[in-house]
PDB file of C-alpha atoms in Angstrom:
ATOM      1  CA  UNK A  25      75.740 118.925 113.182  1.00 46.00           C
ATOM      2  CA  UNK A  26      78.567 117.510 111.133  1.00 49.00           C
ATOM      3  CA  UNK A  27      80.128 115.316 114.064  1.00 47.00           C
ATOM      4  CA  UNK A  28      77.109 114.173 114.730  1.00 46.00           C
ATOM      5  CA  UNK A  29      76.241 113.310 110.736  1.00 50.00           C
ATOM      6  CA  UNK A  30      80.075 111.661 110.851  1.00 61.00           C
ATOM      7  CA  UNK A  31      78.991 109.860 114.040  1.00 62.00           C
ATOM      8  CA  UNK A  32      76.006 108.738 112.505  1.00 69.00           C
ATOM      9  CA  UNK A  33      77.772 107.299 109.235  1.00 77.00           C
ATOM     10  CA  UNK A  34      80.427 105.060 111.540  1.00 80.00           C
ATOM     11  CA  UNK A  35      77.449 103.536 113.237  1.00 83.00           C
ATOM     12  CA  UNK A  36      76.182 102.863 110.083  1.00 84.00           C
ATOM     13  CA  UNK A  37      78.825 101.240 108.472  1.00 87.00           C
ATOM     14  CA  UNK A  38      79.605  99.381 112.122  1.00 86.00           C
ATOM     15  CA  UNK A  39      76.296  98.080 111.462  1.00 89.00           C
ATOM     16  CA  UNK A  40      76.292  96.896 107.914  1.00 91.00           C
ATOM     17  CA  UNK A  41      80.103  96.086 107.221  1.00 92.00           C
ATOM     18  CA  UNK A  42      80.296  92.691 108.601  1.00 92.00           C
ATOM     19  CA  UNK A  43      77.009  91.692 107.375  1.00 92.00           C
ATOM     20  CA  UNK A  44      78.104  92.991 103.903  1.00 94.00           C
ATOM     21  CA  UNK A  45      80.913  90.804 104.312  1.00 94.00           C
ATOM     22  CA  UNK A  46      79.182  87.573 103.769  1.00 94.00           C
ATOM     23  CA  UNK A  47      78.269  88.389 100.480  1.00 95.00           C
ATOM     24  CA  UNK A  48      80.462  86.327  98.120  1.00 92.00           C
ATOM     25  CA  UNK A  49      79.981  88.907  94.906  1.00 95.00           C
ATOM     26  CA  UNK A  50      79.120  92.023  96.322  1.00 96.00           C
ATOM     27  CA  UNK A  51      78.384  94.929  92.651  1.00 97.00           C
ATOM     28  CA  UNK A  52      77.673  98.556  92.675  1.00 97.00           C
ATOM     29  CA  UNK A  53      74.487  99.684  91.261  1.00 97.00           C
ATOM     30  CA  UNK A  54      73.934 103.068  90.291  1.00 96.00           C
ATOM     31  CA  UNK A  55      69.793 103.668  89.160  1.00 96.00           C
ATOM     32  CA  UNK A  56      69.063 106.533  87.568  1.00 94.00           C
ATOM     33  CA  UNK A  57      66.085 108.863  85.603  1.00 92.00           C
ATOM     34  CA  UNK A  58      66.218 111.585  83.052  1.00 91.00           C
ATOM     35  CA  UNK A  59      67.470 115.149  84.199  1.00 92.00           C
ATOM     36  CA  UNK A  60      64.967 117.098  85.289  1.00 93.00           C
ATOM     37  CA  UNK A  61      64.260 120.409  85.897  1.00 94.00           C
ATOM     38  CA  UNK A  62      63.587 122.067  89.507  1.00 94.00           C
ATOM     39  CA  UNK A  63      59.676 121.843  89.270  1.00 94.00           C
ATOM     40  CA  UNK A  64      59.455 118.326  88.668  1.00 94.00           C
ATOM     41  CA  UNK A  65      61.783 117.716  91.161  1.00 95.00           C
ATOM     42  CA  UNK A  66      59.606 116.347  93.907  1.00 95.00           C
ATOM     43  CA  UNK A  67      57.670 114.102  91.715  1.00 94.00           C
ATOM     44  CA  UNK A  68      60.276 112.831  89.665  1.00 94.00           C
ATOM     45  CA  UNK A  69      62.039 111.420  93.279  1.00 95.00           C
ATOM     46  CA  UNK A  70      58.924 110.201  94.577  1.00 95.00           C
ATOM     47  CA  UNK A  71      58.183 108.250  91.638  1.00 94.00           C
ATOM     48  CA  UNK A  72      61.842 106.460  92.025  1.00 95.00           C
ATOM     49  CA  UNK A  73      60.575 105.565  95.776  1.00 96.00           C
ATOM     50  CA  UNK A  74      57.424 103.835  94.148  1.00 95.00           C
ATOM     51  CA  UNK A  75      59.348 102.200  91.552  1.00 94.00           C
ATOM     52  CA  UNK A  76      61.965 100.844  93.552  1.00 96.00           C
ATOM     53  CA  UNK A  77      58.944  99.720  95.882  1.00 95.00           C
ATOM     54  CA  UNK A  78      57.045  98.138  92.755  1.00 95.00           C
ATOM     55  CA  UNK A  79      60.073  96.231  91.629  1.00 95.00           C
ATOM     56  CA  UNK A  80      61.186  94.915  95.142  1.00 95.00           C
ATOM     57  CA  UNK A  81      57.421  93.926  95.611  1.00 95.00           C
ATOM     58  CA  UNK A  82      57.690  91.990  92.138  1.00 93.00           C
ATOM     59  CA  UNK A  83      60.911  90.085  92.139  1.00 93.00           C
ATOM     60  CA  UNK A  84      59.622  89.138  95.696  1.00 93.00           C
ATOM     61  CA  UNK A  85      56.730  87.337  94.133  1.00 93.00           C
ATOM     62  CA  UNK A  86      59.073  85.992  91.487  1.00 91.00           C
ATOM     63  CA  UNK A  87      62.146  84.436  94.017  1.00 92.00           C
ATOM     64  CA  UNK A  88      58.727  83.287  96.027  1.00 92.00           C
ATOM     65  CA  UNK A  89      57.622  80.877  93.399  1.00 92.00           C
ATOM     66  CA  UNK A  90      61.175  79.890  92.716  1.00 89.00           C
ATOM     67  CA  UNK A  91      61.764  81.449  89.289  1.00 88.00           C
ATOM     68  CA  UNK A  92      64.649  84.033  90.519  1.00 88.00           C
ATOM     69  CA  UNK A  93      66.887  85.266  92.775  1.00 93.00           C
ATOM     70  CA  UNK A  94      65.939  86.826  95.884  1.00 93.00           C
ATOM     71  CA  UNK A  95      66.353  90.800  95.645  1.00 95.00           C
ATOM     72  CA  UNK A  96      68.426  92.530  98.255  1.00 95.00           C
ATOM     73  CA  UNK A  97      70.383  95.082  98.988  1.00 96.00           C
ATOM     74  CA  UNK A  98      71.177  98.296 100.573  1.00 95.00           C
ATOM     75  CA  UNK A  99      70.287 101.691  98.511  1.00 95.00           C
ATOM     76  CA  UNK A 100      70.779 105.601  99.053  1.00 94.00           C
ATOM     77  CA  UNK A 101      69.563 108.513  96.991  1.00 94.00           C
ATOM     78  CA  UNK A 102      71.558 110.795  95.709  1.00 93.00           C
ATOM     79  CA  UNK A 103      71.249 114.047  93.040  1.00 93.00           C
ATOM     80  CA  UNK A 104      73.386 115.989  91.530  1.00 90.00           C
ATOM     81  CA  UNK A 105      73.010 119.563  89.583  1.00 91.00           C
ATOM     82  CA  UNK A 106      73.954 120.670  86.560  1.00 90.00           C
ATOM     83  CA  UNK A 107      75.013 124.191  86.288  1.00 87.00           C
ATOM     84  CA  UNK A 108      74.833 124.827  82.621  1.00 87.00           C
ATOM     85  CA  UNK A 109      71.971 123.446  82.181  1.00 90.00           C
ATOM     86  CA  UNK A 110      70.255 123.589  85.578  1.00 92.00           C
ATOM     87  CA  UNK A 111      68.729 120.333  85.451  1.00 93.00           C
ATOM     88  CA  UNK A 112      68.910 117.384  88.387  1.00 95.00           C
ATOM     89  CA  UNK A 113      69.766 114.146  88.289  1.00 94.00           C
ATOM     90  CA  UNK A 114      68.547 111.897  90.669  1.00 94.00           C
ATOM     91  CA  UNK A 115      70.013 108.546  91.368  1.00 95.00           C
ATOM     92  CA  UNK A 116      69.901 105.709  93.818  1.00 96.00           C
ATOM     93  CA  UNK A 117      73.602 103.640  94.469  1.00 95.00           C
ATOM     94  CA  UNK A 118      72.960 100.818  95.592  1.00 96.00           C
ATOM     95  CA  UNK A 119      75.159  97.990  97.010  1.00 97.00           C
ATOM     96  CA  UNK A 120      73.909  93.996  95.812  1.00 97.00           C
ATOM     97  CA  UNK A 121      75.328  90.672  96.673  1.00 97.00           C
ATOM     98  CA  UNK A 122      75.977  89.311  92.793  1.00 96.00           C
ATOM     99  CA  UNK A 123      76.073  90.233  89.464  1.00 96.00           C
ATOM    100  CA  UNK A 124      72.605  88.327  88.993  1.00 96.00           C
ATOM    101  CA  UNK A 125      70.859  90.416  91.098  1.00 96.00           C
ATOM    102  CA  UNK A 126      72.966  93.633  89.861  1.00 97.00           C
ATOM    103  CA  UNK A 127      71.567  92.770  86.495  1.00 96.00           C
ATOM    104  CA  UNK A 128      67.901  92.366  87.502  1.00 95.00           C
ATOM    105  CA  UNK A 129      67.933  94.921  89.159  1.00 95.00           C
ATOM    106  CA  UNK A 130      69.220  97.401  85.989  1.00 95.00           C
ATOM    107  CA  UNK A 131      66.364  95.103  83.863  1.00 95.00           C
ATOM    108  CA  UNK A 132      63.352  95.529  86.622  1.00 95.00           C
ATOM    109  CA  UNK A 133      64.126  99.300  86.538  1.00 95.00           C
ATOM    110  CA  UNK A 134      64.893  99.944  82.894  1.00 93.00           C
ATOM    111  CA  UNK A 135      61.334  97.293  82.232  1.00 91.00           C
ATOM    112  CA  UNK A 136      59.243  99.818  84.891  1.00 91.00           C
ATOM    113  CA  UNK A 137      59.789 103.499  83.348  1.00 87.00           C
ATOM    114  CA  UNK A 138      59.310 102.045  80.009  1.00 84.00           C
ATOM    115  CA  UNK A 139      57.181 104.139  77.665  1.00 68.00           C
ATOM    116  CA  UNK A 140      55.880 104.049  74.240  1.00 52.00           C
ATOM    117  CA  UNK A 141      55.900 107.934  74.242  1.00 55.00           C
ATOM    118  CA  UNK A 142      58.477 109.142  76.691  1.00 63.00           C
ATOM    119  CA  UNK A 143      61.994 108.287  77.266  1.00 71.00           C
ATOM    120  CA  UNK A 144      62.422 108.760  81.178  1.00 83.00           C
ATOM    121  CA  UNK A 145      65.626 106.693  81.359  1.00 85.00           C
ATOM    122  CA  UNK A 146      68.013 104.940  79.195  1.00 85.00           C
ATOM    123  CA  UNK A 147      70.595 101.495  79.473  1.00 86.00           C
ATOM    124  CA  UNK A 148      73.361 103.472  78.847  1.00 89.00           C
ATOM    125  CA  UNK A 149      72.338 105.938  82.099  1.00 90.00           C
ATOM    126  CA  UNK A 150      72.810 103.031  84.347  1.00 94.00           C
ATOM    127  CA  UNK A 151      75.746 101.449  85.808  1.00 94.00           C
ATOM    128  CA  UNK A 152      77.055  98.171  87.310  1.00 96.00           C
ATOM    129  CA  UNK A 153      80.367  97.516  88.418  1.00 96.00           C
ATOM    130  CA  UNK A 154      82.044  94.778  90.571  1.00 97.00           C
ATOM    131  CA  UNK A 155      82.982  95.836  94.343  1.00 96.00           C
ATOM    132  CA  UNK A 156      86.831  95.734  94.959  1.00 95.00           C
ATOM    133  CA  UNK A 157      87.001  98.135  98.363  1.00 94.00           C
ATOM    134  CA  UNK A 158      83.617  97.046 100.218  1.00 94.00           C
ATOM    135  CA  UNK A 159      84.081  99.213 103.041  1.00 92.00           C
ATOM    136  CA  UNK A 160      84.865 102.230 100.707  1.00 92.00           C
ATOM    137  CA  UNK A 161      81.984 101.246  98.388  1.00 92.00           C
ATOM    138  CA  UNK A 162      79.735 100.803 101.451  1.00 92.00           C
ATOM    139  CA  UNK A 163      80.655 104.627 102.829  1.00 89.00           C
ATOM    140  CA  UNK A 164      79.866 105.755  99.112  1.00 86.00           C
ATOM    141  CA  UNK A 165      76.501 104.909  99.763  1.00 88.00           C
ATOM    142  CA  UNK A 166      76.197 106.323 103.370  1.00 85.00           C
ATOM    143  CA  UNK A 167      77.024 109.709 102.538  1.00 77.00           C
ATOM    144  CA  UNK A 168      75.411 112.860 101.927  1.00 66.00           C
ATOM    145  CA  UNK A 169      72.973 112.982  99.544  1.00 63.00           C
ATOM    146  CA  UNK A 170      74.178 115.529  97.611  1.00 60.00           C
ATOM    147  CA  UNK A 171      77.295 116.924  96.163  1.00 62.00           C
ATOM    148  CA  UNK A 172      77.967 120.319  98.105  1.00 61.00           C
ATOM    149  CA  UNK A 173      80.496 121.966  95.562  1.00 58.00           C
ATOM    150  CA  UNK A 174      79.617 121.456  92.212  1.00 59.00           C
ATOM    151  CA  UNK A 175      81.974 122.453  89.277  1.00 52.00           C
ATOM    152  CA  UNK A 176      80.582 125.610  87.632  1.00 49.00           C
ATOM    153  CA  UNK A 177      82.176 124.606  84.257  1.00 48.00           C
ATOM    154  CA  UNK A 178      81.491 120.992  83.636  1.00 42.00           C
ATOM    155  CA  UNK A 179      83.727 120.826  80.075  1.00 46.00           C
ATOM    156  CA  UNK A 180      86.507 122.225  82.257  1.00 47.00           C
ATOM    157  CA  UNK A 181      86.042 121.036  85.359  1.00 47.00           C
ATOM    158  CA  UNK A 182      89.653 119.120  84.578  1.00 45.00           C
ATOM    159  CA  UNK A 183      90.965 122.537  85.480  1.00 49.00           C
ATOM    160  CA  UNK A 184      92.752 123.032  88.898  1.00 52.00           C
ATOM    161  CA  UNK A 185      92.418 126.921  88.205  1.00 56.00           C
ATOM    162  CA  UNK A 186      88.483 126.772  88.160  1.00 56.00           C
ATOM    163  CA  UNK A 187      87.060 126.810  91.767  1.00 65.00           C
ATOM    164  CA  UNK A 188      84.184 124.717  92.717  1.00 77.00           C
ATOM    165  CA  UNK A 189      80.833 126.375  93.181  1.00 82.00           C
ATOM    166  CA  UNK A 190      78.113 126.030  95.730  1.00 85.00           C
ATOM    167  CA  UNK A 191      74.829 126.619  94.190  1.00 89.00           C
ATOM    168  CA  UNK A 192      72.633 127.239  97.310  1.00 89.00           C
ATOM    169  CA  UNK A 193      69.549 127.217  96.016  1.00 92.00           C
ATOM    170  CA  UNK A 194      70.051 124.243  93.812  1.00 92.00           C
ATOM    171  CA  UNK A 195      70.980 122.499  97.242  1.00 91.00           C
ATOM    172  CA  UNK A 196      67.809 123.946  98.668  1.00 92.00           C
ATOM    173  CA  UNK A 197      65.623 121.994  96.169  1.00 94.00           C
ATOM    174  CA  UNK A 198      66.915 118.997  96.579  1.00 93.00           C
ATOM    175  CA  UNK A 199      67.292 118.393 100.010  1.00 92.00           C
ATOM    176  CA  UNK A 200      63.255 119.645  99.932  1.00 94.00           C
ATOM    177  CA  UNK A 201      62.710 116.945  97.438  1.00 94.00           C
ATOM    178  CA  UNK A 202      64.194 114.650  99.647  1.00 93.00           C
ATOM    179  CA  UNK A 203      62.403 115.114 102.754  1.00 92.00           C
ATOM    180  CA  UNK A 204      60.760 112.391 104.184  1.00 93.00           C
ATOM    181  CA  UNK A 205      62.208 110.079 102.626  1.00 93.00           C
ATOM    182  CA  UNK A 206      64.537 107.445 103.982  1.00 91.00           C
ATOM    183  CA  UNK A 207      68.142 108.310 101.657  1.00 91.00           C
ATOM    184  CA  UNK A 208      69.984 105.494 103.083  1.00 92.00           C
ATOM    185  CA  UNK A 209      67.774 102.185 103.399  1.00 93.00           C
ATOM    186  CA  UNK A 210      68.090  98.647 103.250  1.00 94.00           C
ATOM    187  CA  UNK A 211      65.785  96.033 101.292  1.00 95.00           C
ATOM    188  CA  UNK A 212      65.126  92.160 101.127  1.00 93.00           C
ATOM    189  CA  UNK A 213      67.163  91.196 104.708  1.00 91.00           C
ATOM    190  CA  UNK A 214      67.534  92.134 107.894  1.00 91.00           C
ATOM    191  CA  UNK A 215      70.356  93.196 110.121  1.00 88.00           C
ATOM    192  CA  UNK A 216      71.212  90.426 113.334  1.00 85.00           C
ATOM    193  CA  UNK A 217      69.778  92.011 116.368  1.00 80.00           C
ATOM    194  CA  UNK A 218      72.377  93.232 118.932  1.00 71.00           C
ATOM    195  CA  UNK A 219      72.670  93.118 122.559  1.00 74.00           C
ATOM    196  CA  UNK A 220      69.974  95.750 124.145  1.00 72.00           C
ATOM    197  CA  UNK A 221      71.890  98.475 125.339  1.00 72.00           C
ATOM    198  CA  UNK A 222      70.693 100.450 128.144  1.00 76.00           C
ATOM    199  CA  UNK A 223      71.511 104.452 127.785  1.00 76.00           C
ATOM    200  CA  UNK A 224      72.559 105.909 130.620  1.00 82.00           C
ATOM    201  CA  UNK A 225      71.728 109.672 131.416  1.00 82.00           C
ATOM    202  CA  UNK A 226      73.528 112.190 134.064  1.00 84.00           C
ATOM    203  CA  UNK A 227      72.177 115.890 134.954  1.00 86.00           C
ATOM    204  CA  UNK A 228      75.087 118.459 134.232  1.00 81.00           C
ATOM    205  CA  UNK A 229      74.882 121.183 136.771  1.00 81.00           C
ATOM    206  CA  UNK A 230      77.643 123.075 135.802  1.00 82.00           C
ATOM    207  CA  UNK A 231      78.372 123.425 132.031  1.00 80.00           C
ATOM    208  CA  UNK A 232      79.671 126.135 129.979  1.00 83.00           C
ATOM    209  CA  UNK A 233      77.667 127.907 127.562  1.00 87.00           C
ATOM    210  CA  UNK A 234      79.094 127.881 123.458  1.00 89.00           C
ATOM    211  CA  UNK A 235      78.241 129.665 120.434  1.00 91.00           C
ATOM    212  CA  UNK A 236      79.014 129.360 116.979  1.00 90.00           C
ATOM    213  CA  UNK A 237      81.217 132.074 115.839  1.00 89.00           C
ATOM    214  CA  UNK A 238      81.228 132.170 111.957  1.00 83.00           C
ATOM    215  CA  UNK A 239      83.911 135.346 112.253  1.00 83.00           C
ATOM    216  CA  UNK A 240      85.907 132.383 114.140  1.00 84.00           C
ATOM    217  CA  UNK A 241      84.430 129.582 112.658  1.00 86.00           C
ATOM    218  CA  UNK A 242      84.569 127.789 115.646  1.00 89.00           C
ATOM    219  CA  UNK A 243      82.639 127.387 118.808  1.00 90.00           C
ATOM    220  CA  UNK A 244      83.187 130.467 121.672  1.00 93.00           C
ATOM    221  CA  UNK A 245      83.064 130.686 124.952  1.00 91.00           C
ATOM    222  CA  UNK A 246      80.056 133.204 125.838  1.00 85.00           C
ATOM    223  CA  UNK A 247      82.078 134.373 129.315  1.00 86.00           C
ATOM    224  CA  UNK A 248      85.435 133.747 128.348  1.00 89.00           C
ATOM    225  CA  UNK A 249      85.552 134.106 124.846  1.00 88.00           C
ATOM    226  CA  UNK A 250      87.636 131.306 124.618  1.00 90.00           C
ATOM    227  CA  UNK A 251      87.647 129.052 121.315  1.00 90.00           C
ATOM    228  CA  UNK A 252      86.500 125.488 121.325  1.00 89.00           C
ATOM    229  CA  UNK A 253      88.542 123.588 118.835  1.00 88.00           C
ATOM    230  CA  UNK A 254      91.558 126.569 118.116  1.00 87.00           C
ATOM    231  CA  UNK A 255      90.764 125.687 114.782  1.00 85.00           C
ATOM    232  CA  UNK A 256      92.176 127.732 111.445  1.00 86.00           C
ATOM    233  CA  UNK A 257      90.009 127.996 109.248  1.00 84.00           C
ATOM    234  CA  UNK A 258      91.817 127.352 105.412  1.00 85.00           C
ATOM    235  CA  UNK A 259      92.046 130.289 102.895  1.00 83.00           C
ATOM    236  CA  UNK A 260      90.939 127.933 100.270  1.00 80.00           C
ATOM    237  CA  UNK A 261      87.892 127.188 102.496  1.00 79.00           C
ATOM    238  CA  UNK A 262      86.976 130.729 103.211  1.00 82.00           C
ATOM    239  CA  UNK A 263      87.421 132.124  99.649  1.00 81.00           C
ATOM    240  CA  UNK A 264      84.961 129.165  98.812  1.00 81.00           C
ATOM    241  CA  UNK A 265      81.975 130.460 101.687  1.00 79.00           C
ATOM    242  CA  UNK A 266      82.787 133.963 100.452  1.00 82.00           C
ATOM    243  CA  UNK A 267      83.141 134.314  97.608  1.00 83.00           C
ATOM    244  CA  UNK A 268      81.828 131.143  95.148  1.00 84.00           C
ATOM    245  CA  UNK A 269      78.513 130.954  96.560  1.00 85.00           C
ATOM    246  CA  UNK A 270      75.848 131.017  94.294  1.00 82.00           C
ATOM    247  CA  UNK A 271      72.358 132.621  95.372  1.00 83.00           C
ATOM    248  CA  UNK A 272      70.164 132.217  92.154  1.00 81.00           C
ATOM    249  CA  UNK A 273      70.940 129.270  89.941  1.00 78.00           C
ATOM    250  CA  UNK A 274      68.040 126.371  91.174  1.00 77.00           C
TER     251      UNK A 274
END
């Protein structure tokens, strides 16, 4: 699953480098709502879908009539957990070809969850900065969309001495809340289409027959007991799955 995830990220960023690359001012947006706890969860990340949809669908209309500039863009979802306080934070980064649109973008959002009563999101929660490594800044985006270790002690988390924790439950509920959703999308353009590429297929007759061995962690041989990879596992790594995985905290 994770070469094919790490196969799936060069593709995209094959895809969407070069056409990134014509952008003459290319910032980094980072959108983002109030913490939330894990029963709002779902709606609180749906609601960011619609927004983003409401905004897009307004500046549209605006650029149309020749009043602004045209919104585009490519956006994933991320969210993050807090430990302490066991609250999410869900956030889109998103990747913009100027500071104009980087800074109607922050307005559009910061103008939609506007409330007389409720404060769902605040100026100083978003972010804008200009893009100096585009292809690092562009595999920022394409990434998981969540942090899999999370430091259990966020006021030390300076600390080389405290190991990360991974809260699996907390992980749970947000990749729930994220299902069926699209976590790495592109608005307002469209890529160049390639050359049609035919697959080709081939029946395997003789194959061998692997199984993941998490004693080995690698893949094993079921007749020969031979390993895939040879691979050795870290100590680091397996004091991590063993011992600083966390069960409850969601």
């Amino acid at each position: 699953m994770h070469f094919l995830l790490t196969v799936y990220k060069a593709e995209l960023i094959n895809k969407y480098l070069p056409e990134l690359e014509k952008w003459e001012d290319v910032h980094f947006v980072t959108l983002t709502v109030k913490a939330v706890k894990a029963q709002s969860l779902n709606k609180w990340v749906g609601g960011m879908f619609r927004a983003f949809s409401l905004i897009h669908s307004r500046c549209k209309k605006i650029n149309q009539r020749g009043k602004g500039p045209k919104l585009i863009g490519v956006k994933s979802l991320e969210c993050n957990f807090n430990a302490e306080k066991r609250t999410y934070n869900p956030h889109f980064h998103i990747l913009v070809p100027s500071k104009e649109v980087a800074d109607l973008l922050v307005k559009e959002w910061l103008n939609q969850w506007k409330s007389m009563k409720t404060l769902f999101t605040s100026p100083k929660a978003q972010y804008i900065r200009p893009v100096k490594d585009l292809e690092r800044d562009l595999v920022e985006i394409i990434k998981y969309g969540s942090k899999i270790f999370t430091s259990p002690e966020l006021k030390k988390k300076a600390s080389n001495k405290i190991p990360p924790m991974i809260y699996a439950k907390a992980l749970d509920n947000i990749l729930t809340a994220m299902k069926g959703y699209r976590i790495f999308d592109r608005f307002g353009f469209n890529l160049p289409k390639g050359p049609i590429v035919k697959r080709q297929y081939k029946i395997l007759e003789e194959y061998k027959e692997w199984v993941y061995s998490f004693q080995k962690a690698d893949w094993v041989n079921s007749d020969t007991n031979e390993s895939l990879t040879g691979y050795l596992q870290p100590p680091e790594l397996s004091y991590l799955l063993n011992e600083c995985v966390n069960l409850d905290l969601g």
